[in-house]
PDB file of C-alpha atoms in Angstrom:
ATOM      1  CA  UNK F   1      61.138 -61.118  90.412  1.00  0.00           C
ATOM      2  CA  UNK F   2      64.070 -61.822  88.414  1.00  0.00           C
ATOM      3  CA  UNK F   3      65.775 -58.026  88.138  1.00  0.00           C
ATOM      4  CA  UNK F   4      68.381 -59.200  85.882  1.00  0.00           C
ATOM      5  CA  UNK F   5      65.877 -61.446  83.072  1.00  0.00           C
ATOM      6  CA  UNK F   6      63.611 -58.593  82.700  1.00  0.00           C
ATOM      7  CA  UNK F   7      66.427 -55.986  81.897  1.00  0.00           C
ATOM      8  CA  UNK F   8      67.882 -58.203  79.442  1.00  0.00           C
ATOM      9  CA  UNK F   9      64.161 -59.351  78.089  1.00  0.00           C
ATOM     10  CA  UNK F  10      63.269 -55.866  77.161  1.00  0.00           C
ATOM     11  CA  UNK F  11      66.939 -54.992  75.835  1.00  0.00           C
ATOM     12  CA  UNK F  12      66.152 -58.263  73.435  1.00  0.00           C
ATOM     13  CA  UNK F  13      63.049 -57.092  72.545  1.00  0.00           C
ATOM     14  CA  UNK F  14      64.001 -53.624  70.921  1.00  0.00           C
ATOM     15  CA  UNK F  15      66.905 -55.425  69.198  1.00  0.00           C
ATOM     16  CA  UNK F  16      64.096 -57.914  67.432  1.00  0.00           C
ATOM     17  CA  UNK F  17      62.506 -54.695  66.972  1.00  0.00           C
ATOM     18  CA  UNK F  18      65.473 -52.848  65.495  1.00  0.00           C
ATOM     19  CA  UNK F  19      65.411 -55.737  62.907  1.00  0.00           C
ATOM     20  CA  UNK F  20      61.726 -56.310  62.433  1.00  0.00           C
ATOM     21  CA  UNK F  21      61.392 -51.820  61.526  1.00  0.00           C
ATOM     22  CA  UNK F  22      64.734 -53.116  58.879  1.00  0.00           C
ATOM     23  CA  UNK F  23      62.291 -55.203  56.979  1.00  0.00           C
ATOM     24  CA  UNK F  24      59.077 -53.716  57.137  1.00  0.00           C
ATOM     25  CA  UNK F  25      60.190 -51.002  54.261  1.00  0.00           C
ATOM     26  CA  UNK F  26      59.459 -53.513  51.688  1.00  0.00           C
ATOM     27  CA  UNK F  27      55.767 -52.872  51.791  1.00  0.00           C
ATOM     28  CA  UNK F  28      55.748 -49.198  51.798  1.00  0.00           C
ATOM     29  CA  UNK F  29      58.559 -49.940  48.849  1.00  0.00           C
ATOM     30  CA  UNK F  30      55.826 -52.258  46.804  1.00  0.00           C
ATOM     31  CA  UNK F  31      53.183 -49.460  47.721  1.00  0.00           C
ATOM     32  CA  UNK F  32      55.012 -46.412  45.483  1.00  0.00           C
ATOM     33  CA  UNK F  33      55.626 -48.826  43.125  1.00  0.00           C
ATOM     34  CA  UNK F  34      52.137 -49.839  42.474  1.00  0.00           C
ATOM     35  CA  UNK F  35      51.337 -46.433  42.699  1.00  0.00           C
ATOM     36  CA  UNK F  36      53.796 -45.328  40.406  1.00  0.00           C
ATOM     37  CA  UNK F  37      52.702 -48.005  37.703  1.00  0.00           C
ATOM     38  CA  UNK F  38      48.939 -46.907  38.345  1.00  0.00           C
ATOM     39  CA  UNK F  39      49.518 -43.663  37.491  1.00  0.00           C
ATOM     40  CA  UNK F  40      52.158 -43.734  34.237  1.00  0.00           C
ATOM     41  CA  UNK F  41      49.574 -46.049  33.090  1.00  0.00           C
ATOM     42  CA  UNK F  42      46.945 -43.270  33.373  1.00  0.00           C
ATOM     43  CA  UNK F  43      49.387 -41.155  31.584  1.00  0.00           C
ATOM     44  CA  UNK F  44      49.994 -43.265  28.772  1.00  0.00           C
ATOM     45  CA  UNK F  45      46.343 -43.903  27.873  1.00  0.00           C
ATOM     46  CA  UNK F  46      44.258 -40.912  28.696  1.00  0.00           C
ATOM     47  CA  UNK F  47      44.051 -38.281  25.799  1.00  0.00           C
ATOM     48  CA  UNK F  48      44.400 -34.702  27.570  1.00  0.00           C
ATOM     49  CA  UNK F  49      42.161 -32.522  26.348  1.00  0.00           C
ATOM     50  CA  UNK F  50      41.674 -28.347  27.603  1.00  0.00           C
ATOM     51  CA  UNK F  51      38.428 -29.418  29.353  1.00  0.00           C
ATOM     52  CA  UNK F  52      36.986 -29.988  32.533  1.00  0.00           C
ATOM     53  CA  UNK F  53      38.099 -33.567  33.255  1.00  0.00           C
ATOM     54  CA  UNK F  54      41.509 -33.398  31.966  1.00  0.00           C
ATOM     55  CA  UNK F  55      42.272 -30.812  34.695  1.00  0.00           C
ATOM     56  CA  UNK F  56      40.379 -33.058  37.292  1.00  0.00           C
ATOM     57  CA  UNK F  57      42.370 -36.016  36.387  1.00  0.00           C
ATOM     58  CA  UNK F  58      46.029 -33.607  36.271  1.00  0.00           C
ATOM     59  CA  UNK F  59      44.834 -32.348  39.500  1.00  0.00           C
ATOM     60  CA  UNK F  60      44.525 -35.743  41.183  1.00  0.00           C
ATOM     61  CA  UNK F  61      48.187 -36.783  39.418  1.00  0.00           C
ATOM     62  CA  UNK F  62      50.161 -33.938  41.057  1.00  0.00           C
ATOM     63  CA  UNK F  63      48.121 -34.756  44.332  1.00  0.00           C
ATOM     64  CA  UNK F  64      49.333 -38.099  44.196  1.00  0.00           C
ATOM     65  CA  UNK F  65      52.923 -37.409  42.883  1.00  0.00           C
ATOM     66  CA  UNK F  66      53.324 -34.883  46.052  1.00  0.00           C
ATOM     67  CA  UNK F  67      51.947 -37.468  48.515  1.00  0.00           C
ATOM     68  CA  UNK F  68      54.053 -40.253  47.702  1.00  0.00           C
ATOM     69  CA  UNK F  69      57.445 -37.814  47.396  1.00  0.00           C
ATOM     70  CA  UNK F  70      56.487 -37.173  50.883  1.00  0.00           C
ATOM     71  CA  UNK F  71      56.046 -40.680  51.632  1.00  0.00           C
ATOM     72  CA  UNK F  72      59.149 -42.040  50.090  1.00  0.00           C
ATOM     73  CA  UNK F  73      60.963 -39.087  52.407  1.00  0.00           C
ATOM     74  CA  UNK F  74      59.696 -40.504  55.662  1.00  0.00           C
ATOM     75  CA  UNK F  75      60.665 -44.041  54.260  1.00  0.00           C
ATOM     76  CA  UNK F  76      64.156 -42.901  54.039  1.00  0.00           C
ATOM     77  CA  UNK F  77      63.697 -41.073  57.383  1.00  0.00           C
ATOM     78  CA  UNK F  78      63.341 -44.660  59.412  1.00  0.00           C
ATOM     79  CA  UNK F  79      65.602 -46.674  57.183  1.00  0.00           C
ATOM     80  CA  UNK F  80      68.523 -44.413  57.812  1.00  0.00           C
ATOM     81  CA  UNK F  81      67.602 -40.938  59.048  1.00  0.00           C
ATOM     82  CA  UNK F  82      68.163 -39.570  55.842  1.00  0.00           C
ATOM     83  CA  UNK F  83      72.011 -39.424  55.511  1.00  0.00           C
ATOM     84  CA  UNK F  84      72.881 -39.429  59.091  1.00  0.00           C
ATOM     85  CA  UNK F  85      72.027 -42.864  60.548  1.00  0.00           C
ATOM     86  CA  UNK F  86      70.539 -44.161  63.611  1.00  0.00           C
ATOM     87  CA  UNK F  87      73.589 -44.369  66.457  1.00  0.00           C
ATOM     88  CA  UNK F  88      72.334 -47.853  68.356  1.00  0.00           C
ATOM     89  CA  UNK F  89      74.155 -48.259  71.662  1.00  0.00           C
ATOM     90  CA  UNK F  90      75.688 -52.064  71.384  1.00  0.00           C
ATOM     91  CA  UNK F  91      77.708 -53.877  73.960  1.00  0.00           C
ATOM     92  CA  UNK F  92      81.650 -53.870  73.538  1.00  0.00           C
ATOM     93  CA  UNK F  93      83.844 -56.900  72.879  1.00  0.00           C
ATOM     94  CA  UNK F  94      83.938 -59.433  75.365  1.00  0.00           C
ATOM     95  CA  UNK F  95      87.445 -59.564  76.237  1.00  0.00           C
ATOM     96  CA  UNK F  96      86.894 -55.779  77.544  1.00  0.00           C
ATOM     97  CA  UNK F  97      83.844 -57.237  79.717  1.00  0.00           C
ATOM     98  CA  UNK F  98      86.263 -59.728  80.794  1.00  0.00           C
ATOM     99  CA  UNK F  99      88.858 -57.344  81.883  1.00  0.00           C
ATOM    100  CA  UNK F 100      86.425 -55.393  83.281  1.00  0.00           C
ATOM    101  CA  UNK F 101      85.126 -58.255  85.328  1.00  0.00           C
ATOM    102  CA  UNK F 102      88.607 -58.919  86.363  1.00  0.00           C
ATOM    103  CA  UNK F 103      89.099 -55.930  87.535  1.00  0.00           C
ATOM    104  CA  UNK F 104      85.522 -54.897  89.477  1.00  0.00           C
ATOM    105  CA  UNK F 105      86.664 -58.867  91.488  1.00  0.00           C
ATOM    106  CA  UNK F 106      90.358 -56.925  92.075  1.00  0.00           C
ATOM    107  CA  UNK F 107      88.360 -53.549  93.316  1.00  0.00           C
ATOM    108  CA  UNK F 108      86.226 -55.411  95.880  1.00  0.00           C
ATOM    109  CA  UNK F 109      89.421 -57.632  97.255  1.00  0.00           C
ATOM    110  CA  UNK F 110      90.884 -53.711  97.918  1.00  0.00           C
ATOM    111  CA  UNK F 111      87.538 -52.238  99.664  1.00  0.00           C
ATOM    112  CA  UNK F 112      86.582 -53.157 103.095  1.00  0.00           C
ATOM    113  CA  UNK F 113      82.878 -51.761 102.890  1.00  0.00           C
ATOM    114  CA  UNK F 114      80.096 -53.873 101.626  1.00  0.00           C
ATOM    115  CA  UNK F 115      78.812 -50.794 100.257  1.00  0.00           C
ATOM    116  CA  UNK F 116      80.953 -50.186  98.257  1.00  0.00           C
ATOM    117  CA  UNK F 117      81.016 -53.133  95.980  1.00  0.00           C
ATOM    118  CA  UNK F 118      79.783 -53.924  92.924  1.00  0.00           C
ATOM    119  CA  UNK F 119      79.112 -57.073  90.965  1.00  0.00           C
ATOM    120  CA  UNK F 120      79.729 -57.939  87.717  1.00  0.00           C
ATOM    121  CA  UNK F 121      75.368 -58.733  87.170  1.00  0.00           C
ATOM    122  CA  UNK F 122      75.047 -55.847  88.565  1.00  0.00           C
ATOM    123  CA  UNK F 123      76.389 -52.907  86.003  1.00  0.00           C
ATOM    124  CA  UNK F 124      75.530 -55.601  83.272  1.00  0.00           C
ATOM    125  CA  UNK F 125      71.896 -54.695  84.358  1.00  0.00           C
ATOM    126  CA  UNK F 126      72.951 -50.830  84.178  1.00  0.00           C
ATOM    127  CA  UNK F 127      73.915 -51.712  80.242  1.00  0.00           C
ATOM    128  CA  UNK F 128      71.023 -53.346  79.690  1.00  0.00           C
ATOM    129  CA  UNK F 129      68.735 -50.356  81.000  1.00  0.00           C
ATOM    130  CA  UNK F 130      71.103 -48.116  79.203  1.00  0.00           C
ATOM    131  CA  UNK F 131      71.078 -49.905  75.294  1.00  0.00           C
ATOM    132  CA  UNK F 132      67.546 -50.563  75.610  1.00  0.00           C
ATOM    133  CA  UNK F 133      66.349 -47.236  76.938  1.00  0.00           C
ATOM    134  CA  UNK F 134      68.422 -46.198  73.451  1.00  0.00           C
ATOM    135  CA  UNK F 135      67.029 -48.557  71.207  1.00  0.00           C
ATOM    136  CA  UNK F 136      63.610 -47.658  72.742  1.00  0.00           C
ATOM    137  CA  UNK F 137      63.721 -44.146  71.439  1.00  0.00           C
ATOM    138  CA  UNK F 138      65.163 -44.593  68.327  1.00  0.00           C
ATOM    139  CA  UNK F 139      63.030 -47.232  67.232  1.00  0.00           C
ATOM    140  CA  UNK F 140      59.835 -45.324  68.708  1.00  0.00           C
ATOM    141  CA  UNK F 141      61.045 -42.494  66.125  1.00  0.00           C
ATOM    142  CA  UNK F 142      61.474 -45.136  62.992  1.00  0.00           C
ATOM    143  CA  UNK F 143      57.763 -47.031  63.723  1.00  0.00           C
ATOM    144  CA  UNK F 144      56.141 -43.480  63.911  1.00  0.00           C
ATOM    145  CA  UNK F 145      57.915 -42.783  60.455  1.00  0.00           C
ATOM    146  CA  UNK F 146      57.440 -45.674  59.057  1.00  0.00           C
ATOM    147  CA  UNK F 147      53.605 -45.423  59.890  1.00  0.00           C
ATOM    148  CA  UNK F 148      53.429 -41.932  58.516  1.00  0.00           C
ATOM    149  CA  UNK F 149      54.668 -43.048  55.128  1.00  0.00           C
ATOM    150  CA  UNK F 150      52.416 -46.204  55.414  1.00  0.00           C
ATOM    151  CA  UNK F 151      49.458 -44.045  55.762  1.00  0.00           C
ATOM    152  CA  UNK F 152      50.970 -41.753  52.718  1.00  0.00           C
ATOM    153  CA  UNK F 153      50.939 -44.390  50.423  1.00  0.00           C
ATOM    154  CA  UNK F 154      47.507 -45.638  51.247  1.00  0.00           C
ATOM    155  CA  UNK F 155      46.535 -42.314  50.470  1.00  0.00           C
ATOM    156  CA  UNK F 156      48.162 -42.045  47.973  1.00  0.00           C
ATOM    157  CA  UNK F 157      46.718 -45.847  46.303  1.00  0.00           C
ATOM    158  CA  UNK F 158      43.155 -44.221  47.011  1.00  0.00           C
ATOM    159  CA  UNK F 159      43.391 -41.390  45.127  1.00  0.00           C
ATOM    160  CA  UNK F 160      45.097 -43.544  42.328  1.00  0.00           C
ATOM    161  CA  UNK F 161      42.515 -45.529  41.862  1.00  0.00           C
ATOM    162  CA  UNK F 162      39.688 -43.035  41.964  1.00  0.00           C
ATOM    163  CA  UNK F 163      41.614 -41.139  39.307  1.00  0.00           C
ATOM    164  CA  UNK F 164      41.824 -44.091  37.494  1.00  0.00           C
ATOM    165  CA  UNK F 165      37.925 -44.951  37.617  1.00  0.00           C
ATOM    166  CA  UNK F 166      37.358 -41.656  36.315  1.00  0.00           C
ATOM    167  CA  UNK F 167      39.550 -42.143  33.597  1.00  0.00           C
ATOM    168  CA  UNK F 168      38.346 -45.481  31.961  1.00  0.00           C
ATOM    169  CA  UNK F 169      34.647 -43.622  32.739  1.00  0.00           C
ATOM    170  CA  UNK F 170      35.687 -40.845  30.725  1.00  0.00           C
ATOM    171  CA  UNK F 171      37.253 -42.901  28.012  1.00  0.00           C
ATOM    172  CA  UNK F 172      34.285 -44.964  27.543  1.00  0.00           C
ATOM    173  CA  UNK F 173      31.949 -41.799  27.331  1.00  0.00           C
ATOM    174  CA  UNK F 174      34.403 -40.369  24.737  1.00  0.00           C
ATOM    175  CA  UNK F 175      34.150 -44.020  22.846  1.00  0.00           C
ATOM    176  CA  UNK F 176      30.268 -43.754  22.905  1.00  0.00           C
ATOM    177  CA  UNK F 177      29.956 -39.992  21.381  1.00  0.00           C
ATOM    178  CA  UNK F 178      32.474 -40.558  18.558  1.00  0.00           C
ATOM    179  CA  UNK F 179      30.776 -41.089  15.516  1.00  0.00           C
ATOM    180  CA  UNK F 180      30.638 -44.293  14.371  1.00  0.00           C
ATOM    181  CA  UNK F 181      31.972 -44.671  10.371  1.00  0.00           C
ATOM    182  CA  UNK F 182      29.905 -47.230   8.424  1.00  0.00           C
ATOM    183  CA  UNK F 183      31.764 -47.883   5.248  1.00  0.00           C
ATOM    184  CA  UNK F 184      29.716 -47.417   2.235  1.00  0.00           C
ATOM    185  CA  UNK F 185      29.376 -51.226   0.780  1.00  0.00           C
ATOM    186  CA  UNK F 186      31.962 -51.707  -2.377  1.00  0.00           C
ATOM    187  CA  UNK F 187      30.226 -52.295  -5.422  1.00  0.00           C
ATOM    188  CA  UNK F 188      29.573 -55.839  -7.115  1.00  0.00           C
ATOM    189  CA  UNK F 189      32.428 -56.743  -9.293  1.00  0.00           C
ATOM    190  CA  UNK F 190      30.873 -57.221 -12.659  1.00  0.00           C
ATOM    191  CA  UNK F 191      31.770 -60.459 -14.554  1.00  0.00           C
ATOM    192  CA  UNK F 192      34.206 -60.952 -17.449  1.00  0.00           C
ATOM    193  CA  UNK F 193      33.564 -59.855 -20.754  1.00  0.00           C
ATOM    194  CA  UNK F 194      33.288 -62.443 -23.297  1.00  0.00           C
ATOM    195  CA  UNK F 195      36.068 -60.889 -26.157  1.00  0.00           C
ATOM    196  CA  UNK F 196      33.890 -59.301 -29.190  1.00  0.00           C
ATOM    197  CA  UNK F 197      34.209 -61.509 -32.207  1.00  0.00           C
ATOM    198  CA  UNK F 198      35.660 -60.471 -35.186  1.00  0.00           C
ATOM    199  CA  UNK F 199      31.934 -61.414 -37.048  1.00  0.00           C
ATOM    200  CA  UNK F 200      30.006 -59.219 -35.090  1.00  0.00           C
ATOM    201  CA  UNK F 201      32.464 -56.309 -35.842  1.00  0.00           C
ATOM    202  CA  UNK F 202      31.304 -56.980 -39.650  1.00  0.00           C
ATOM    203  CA  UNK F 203      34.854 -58.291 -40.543  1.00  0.00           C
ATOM    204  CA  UNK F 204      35.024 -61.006 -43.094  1.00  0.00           C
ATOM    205  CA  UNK F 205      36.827 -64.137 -41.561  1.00  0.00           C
ATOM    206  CA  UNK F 206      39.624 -65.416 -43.809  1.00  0.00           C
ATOM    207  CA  UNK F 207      39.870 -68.705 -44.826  1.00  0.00           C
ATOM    208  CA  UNK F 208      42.603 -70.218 -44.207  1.00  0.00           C
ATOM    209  CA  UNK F 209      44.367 -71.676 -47.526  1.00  0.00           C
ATOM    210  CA  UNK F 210      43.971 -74.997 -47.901  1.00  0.00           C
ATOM    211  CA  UNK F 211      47.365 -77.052 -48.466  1.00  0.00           C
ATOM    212  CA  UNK F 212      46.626 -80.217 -51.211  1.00  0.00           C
TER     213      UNK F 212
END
């Protein structure tokens, strides 16, 4: 078995990791936002009322309000660990490998004991088991985060949309027993009225004056 392949395999892998957990906070991201919509459309269109359901459907807002705060916390928690950062364990610049390659050939020129040297594949193999032991524990930490606030914010869209079926059952309930206004019909317009003539008020009609 290649020794120095699989060190360097699994040290790959948890830095494909490191960047897949970077990108994978854009669907808990589009989760709170739905949820967030969801509920300030509740908000906007149910009427509250001092009865039964308008403390169910209050209840199930602050319920969802704390559950995604707590959510967006652990998001925050495995992008950055809140404000102190993740310290990954990287390999150097490679002119200090190179001088330190120079200088581990000088070192076993000097030594007459096989023992005692070293090669260069050798402690690269020793960095390798050391950066991806690292990157194994910090990314272990962000996935279990990350999966905490994933399962926050599917909580979190359930109880959204249960609230919001109750609401547009409500509202439809509170359509149906509101009294219905019929307007009472307008009455017919009644026709014109022919002017009275001046014969029927008993008025004698002048003649005009002939002109010869």
């Amino acid at each position: 078995m290649d020794n120095f392949n699989f060190y360097k395999n699994k040290y790959e892998r948890e830095l494909n990791r490191r960047n897949y957990l970077d990108g994978a906070i854009n669907n808990p991201i589009i989760g709170i936002t739905v949820v967030v919509s969801l509920n300030s459309y509740i908000i906007s269109q149910y009427i509250f009322k001092e009865n039964l359901s308008s403390i169910v459907v209050i209840s199930f807002l602050i319920l969802t309000f704390i559950i995604s705060f707590v959510a967006v916390i652990f998001v925050f928690i495995s992008v950055n660990n809140l404000f102190k950062g993740y310290n990954y364990e990287n390999f150097g610049l490679l002119k200090d490998f190179r001088k330190f390659e120079l200088d581990l050939e000088l070192h076993n020129k000097n030594i007459s004991e096989d023992n005692d040297r070293r090669s260069f594949e050798q402690n690269t193999v020793e960095k390798f088991i050391q950066f991806a032991d690292n990157h194994t524990i910090i990314n272990d930490k962000r996935g279990l985060y990350l999966y905490r606030s994933r399962s926050l914010i599917i909580s979190a869209v359930l109880l959204t949309f249960i609230n919001l079926s109750f609401v547009t059952i409500n509202n439809f309930k509170m359509a149906d027993d509101k009294p219905v206004n019929v307007p009472a019909p307008s009455p017919k317009p009644e026709p014109p009225r022919m002017p009275t003539d001046r014969i029927e008020k008993g008025e004698t009609p002048s003649i005009p004056t002939q002109i010869k």
